[in-house]
mmCIF file of C-alpha atoms in Angstrom:
data_model
loop_
_atom_site.group_PDB
_atom_site.id
_atom_site.type_symbol
_atom_site.label_atom_id
_atom_site.label_comp_id
_atom_site.label_asym_id
_atom_site.label_seq_id
_atom_site.Cartn_x
_atom_site.Cartn_y
_atom_site.Cartn_z
ATOM 1 C CA MET A 1 0.000 0.000 0.000
ATOM 2 C CA LEU A 2 1.034 3.635 -0.434
ATOM 3 C CA PRO A 3 2.819 5.429 2.425
ATOM 4 C CA HIS A 4 0.548 7.348 4.769
ATOM 5 C CA SER A 5 2.355 10.610 3.941
ATOM 6 C CA GLN A 6 1.552 10.182 0.238
ATOM 7 C CA MET A 7 -2.124 9.586 0.955
ATOM 8 C CA LYS A 8 -2.217 12.684 3.159
ATOM 9 C CA ARG A 9 -0.777 14.780 0.332
ATOM 10 C CA TRP A 10 -3.398 13.458 -2.100
ATOM 11 C CA LYS A 11 -6.156 14.200 0.397
ATOM 12 C CA ALA A 12 -4.897 17.761 0.859
ATOM 13 C CA TRP A 13 -4.745 18.281 -2.927
ATOM 14 C CA GLU A 14 -8.308 16.993 -3.262
ATOM 15 C CA LYS A 15 -9.547 19.468 -0.651
ATOM 16 C CA GLU A 16 -7.757 22.271 -2.450
ATOM 17 C CA THR A 17 -9.717 21.596 -5.648
ATOM 18 C CA GLN A 18 -12.868 22.673 -3.811
ATOM 19 C CA THR A 19 -11.500 26.090 -2.808
ATOM 20 C CA VAL A 20 -12.390 29.387 -4.463
ATOM 21 C CA GLU A 21 -8.711 30.068 -5.143
ATOM 22 C CA TYR A 22 -8.326 26.844 -7.130
ATOM 23 C CA MET A 23 -11.486 27.463 -9.149
ATOM 24 C CA ALA A 24 -10.344 31.009 -9.946
ATOM 25 C CA ALA A 25 -6.895 29.806 -11.042
ATOM 26 C CA ASN A 26 -8.511 27.132 -13.250
ATOM 27 C CA ASP A 27 -11.266 29.266 -14.767
ATOM 28 C CA PRO A 28 -12.921 27.123 -17.509
ATOM 29 C CA GLU A 29 -13.308 30.255 -19.661
ATOM 30 C CA ARG A 30 -9.622 31.180 -19.522
ATOM 31 C CA PHE A 31 -7.454 30.668 -22.629
ATOM 32 C CA ARG A 32 -3.804 29.684 -22.323
ATOM 33 C CA TYR A 33 -1.021 28.241 -24.448
ATOM 34 C CA ALA A 34 -0.737 24.513 -23.693
ATOM 35 C CA ARG A 35 3.049 24.706 -23.290
ATOM 36 C CA GLN A 36 2.719 27.549 -20.794
ATOM 37 C CA THR A 37 0.567 25.606 -18.346
ATOM 38 C CA THR A 38 2.313 24.154 -15.289
ATOM 39 C CA PHE A 39 1.567 20.642 -16.556
ATOM 40 C CA GLY A 40 3.030 21.431 -19.973
ATOM 41 C CA ARG A 41 6.186 23.029 -18.587
ATOM 42 C CA ARG A 42 6.789 20.070 -16.269
ATOM 43 C CA HIS A 43 6.737 17.462 -19.017
ATOM 44 C CA VAL A 44 7.374 19.059 -22.412
ATOM 45 C CA ARG A 45 10.582 20.517 -23.780
ATOM 46 C CA SER A 46 10.579 23.250 -26.395
ATOM 47 C CA ASP A 47 13.117 21.724 -28.818
ATOM 48 C CA GLY A 48 10.773 19.511 -30.819
ATOM 49 C CA SER A 49 8.832 16.352 -29.965
ATOM 50 C CA ASN A 50 9.944 13.838 -32.597
ATOM 51 C CA SER A 51 13.712 13.646 -32.153
ATOM 52 C CA ALA A 52 15.393 10.551 -30.754
ATOM 53 C CA LEU A 53 17.367 12.759 -28.379
ATOM 54 C CA LEU A 54 14.168 14.110 -26.880
ATOM 55 C CA TRP A 55 12.904 10.595 -26.149
ATOM 56 C CA ILE A 56 16.215 9.594 -24.579
ATOM 57 C CA ASN A 57 16.098 12.671 -22.342
ATOM 58 C CA LEU A 58 12.462 11.964 -21.547
ATOM 59 C CA VAL A 59 13.138 8.398 -20.421
ATOM 60 C CA GLN A 60 16.135 9.510 -18.353
ATOM 61 C CA LYS A 61 14.076 12.217 -16.664
ATOM 62 C CA CYS A 62 11.183 9.830 -15.992
ATOM 63 C CA PHE A 63 13.544 7.202 -14.563
ATOM 64 C CA LEU A 64 15.005 9.697 -12.078
ATOM 65 C CA ARG A 65 11.686 11.348 -11.259
ATOM 66 C CA GLN A 66 10.199 8.181 -9.731
ATOM 67 C CA PHE A 67 12.652 8.502 -6.812
ATOM 68 C CA PHE A 68 11.607 12.047 -5.853
ATOM 69 C CA HIS A 69 7.864 12.611 -5.314
ATOM 70 C CA SER A 70 6.906 11.038 -8.637
ATOM 71 C CA VAL A 71 3.232 11.971 -8.167
ATOM 72 C CA ALA A 72 3.405 15.753 -8.403
ATOM 73 C CA LYS A 73 0.515 17.965 -7.423
ATOM 74 C CA ILE A 74 0.015 19.278 -10.961
ATOM 75 C CA ASP A 75 -0.060 15.712 -12.347
ATOM 76 C CA SER A 76 -2.659 14.673 -9.778
ATOM 77 C CA VAL A 77 -5.042 17.577 -10.398
ATOM 78 C CA THR A 78 -4.623 17.310 -14.182
ATOM 79 C CA LEU A 79 -5.428 13.587 -14.200
ATOM 80 C CA ARG A 80 -8.359 14.318 -11.882
ATOM 81 C CA HIS A 81 -9.700 16.886 -14.338
ATOM 82 C CA GLY A 82 -9.285 14.463 -17.241
ATOM 83 C CA PHE A 83 -11.088 11.657 -15.396
ATOM 84 C CA ILE A 84 -14.004 13.861 -14.349
ATOM 85 C CA SER A 85 -14.367 15.361 -17.831
ATOM 86 C CA ALA A 86 -14.412 11.896 -19.425
ATOM 87 C CA HIS A 87 -16.739 10.146 -16.981
ATOM 88 C CA LEU A 88 -18.649 12.683 -14.910
ATOM 89 C CA SER A 89 -19.102 15.713 -17.165
ATOM 90 C CA THR A 90 -18.835 18.782 -14.925
ATOM 91 C CA ASN A 91 -19.208 17.180 -11.483
ATOM 92 C CA ASN A 92 -16.363 19.068 -9.794
ATOM 93 C CA SER A 93 -17.466 17.907 -6.341
ATOM 94 C CA PHE A 94 -16.438 14.318 -7.110
ATOM 95 C CA ASN A 95 -13.851 13.051 -4.600
ATOM 96 C CA PHE A 96 -11.136 11.696 -6.864
ATOM 97 C CA GLN A 97 -8.814 10.849 -3.960
ATOM 98 C CA LYS A 98 -11.355 8.461 -2.403
ATOM 99 C CA TYR A 99 -11.950 6.864 -5.793
ATOM 100 C CA ILE A 100 -8.205 6.283 -6.238
ATOM 101 C CA GLN A 101 -7.937 4.850 -2.728
ATOM 102 C CA ARG A 102 -10.775 2.374 -3.363
ATOM 103 C CA SER A 103 -9.227 1.408 -6.695
ATOM 104 C CA LEU A 104 -5.855 0.800 -5.041
ATOM 105 C CA GLU A 105 -7.494 -1.408 -2.417
ATOM 106 C CA ASP A 106 -9.212 -3.464 -5.129
ATOM 107 C CA ASP A 107 -5.963 -3.740 -7.094
ATOM 108 C CA PHE A 108 -4.106 -4.787 -3.942
ATOM 109 C CA LYS A 109 -6.541 -7.678 -3.450
ATOM 110 C CA ALA A 110 -5.876 -8.784 -7.023
ATOM 111 C CA VAL A 111 -2.100 -8.491 -6.643
ATOM 112 C CA VAL A 112 -1.876 -10.593 -3.467
ATOM 113 C CA GLY A 113 -4.203 -13.257 -4.826
ATOM 114 C CA ILE A 114 -3.026 -16.662 -6.032
ATOM 115 C CA SER A 115 -3.349 -17.634 -9.675
ATOM 116 C CA PRO A 116 -2.443 -20.823 -11.589
ATOM 117 C CA VAL A 117 0.045 -18.862 -13.699
ATOM 118 C CA MET A 118 1.986 -17.736 -10.654
ATOM 119 C CA TRP A 119 2.057 -21.262 -9.259
ATOM 120 C CA PHE A 120 3.462 -22.390 -12.610
ATOM 121 C CA VAL A 121 6.194 -19.720 -12.358
ATOM 122 C CA VAL A 122 7.120 -20.963 -8.881
ATOM 123 C CA VAL A 123 7.394 -24.536 -10.165
ATOM 124 C CA ILE A 124 9.666 -23.394 -13.016
ATOM 125 C CA PHE A 125 11.970 -21.637 -10.544
ATOM 126 C CA LEU A 126 12.165 -24.801 -8.443
ATOM 127 C CA LEU A 127 13.067 -26.866 -11.502
ATOM 128 C CA VAL A 128 15.871 -24.527 -12.618
ATOM 129 C CA ASP A 129 17.411 -24.412 -9.134
ATOM 130 C CA VAL A 130 20.306 -26.588 -10.286
ATOM 131 C CA HIS A 131 23.559 -26.648 -8.329
ATOM 132 C CA GLY A 132 26.065 -24.256 -9.889
ATOM 133 C CA TRP A 133 23.536 -22.166 -11.817
ATOM 134 C CA ASN A 134 22.971 -19.724 -8.943
ATOM 135 C CA ALA A 135 19.429 -19.220 -10.215
ATOM 136 C CA TYR A 136 18.154 -17.588 -7.042
ATOM 137 C CA LEU A 137 21.031 -15.113 -7.068
ATOM 138 C CA TRP A 138 20.044 -13.815 -10.509
ATOM 139 C CA VAL A 139 16.320 -13.979 -9.776
ATOM 140 C CA SER A 140 16.807 -11.778 -6.705
ATOM 141 C CA PHE A 141 17.617 -8.837 -9.005
ATOM 142 C CA LEU A 142 14.401 -9.180 -11.042
ATOM 143 C CA PRO A 143 11.995 -7.466 -8.573
ATOM 144 C CA LEU A 144 14.157 -4.332 -8.402
ATOM 145 C CA ILE A 145 14.554 -4.183 -12.176
ATOM 146 C CA ILE A 146 10.833 -4.705 -12.813
ATOM 147 C CA VAL A 147 9.817 -2.066 -10.249
ATOM 148 C CA LEU A 148 12.174 0.483 -11.821
ATOM 149 C CA VAL A 149 10.883 -0.317 -15.306
ATOM 150 C CA ILE A 150 7.240 0.005 -14.201
ATOM 151 C CA GLY A 151 7.929 3.284 -12.401
ATOM 152 C CA THR A 152 9.667 4.702 -15.456
ATOM 153 C CA LYS A 153 6.867 3.529 -17.736
ATOM 154 C CA LEU A 154 4.162 5.199 -15.634
ATOM 155 C CA GLU A 155 6.117 8.459 -15.637
ATOM 156 C CA VAL A 156 6.530 8.195 -19.428
ATOM 157 C CA ILE A 157 2.768 7.691 -19.825
ATOM 158 C CA VAL A 158 2.037 10.973 -18.037
ATOM 159 C CA ALA A 159 4.715 12.739 -20.077
ATOM 160 C CA ARG A 160 3.298 11.348 -23.341
ATOM 161 C CA MET A 161 -0.176 12.610 -22.434
ATOM 162 C CA ALA A 162 1.337 16.049 -21.906
ATOM 163 C CA MET A 163 3.102 15.839 -25.288
ATOM 164 C CA GLN A 164 -0.116 14.795 -27.032
ATOM 165 C CA LEU A 165 -1.912 17.715 -25.411
ATOM 166 C CA THR A 166 0.643 20.274 -26.552
ATOM 167 C CA ASN A 167 0.910 18.780 -30.052
ATOM 168 C CA GLN A 168 -2.847 18.811 -30.639
ATOM 169 C CA ASN A 169 -3.733 22.122 -28.972
ATOM 170 C CA THR A 170 -1.656 25.271 -29.248
ATOM 171 C CA VAL A 171 -4.227 27.140 -27.170
ATOM 172 C CA ILE A 172 -6.444 25.463 -24.560
ATOM 173 C CA LYS A 173 -9.515 26.643 -22.718
ATOM 174 C CA GLY A 174 -9.580 26.103 -18.967
ATOM 175 C CA SER A 175 -7.462 23.375 -17.346
ATOM 176 C CA PRO A 176 -5.344 21.017 -19.485
ATOM 177 C CA LEU A 177 -7.489 18.056 -20.565
ATOM 178 C CA VAL A 178 -5.485 14.847 -20.887
ATOM 179 C CA GLN A 179 -6.894 11.734 -22.533
ATOM 180 C CA PRO A 180 -5.631 8.478 -20.976
ATOM 181 C CA ASN A 181 -6.051 5.405 -23.161
ATOM 182 C CA ASN A 182 -4.827 1.840 -23.418
ATOM 183 C CA ASN A 183 -2.443 2.695 -26.277
ATOM 184 C CA LEU A 184 -0.092 4.298 -23.779
ATOM 185 C CA PHE A 185 0.557 0.957 -22.043
ATOM 186 C CA TRP A 186 2.588 -2.048 -23.130
ATOM 187 C CA PHE A 187 0.683 -4.043 -25.786
ATOM 188 C CA ASN A 188 -2.362 -1.812 -25.106
ATOM 189 C CA ARG A 189 -2.918 -3.715 -21.843
ATOM 190 C CA PRO A 190 -2.959 -1.673 -18.596
ATOM 191 C CA GLN A 191 -3.634 -4.928 -16.713
ATOM 192 C CA LEU A 192 -0.084 -6.009 -17.536
ATOM 193 C CA VAL A 193 1.233 -3.601 -14.884
ATOM 194 C CA LEU A 194 -0.745 -5.413 -12.178
ATOM 195 C CA THR A 195 0.416 -8.760 -13.536
ATOM 196 C CA LEU A 196 4.051 -7.694 -13.222
ATOM 197 C CA LEU A 197 3.483 -6.466 -9.672
ATOM 198 C CA HIS A 198 1.805 -9.801 -8.909
ATOM 199 C CA PHE A 199 4.836 -11.566 -10.358
ATOM 200 C CA ILE A 200 7.214 -9.556 -8.141
ATOM 201 C CA LEU A 201 5.489 -10.761 -4.967
ATOM 202 C CA TYR A 202 6.180 -14.379 -5.950
ATOM 203 C CA LEU A 203 9.885 -13.873 -6.565
#
């Protein structure tokens, strides 16, 4: 589960979205350049979006960002706005933090569950535990590698949504509106992230 301090930050951000100051700063009638929004400046560089160098820098930045408050306030409120706009129209009173917390609890139940596939993986590891192969030594590095890859991937997904926003809209009205979709995940399957986390617990 997430650290208590992280949940407290999310709760505080959710309360802030109901304040007059937040609503004034995110006036739905206000026009802004997409790159000049806080969300755009955090994720998008100004030297082009198709170069290989940009993608290398993006992945490096996303890899490092997961170690230092990876869930930024601007990312949280932007994703909240995108979710509400897609599913709840203009219901700004929706408590996104509670929804995320319930979703995490449901996902946690799925991750700690036992599946035939995971039992099969355990059997394979037992069979390859041959003297001299040091299989468990090499396997011990897999959880760390997978966690780092997943963390980097999730950061890249947020950055790609920001890039899509700035590429499609030079000027936006109101808050930045991101559009999450399955194409941003590996093989168009968001469920694969949970499967990998499930796999880590069995290693």
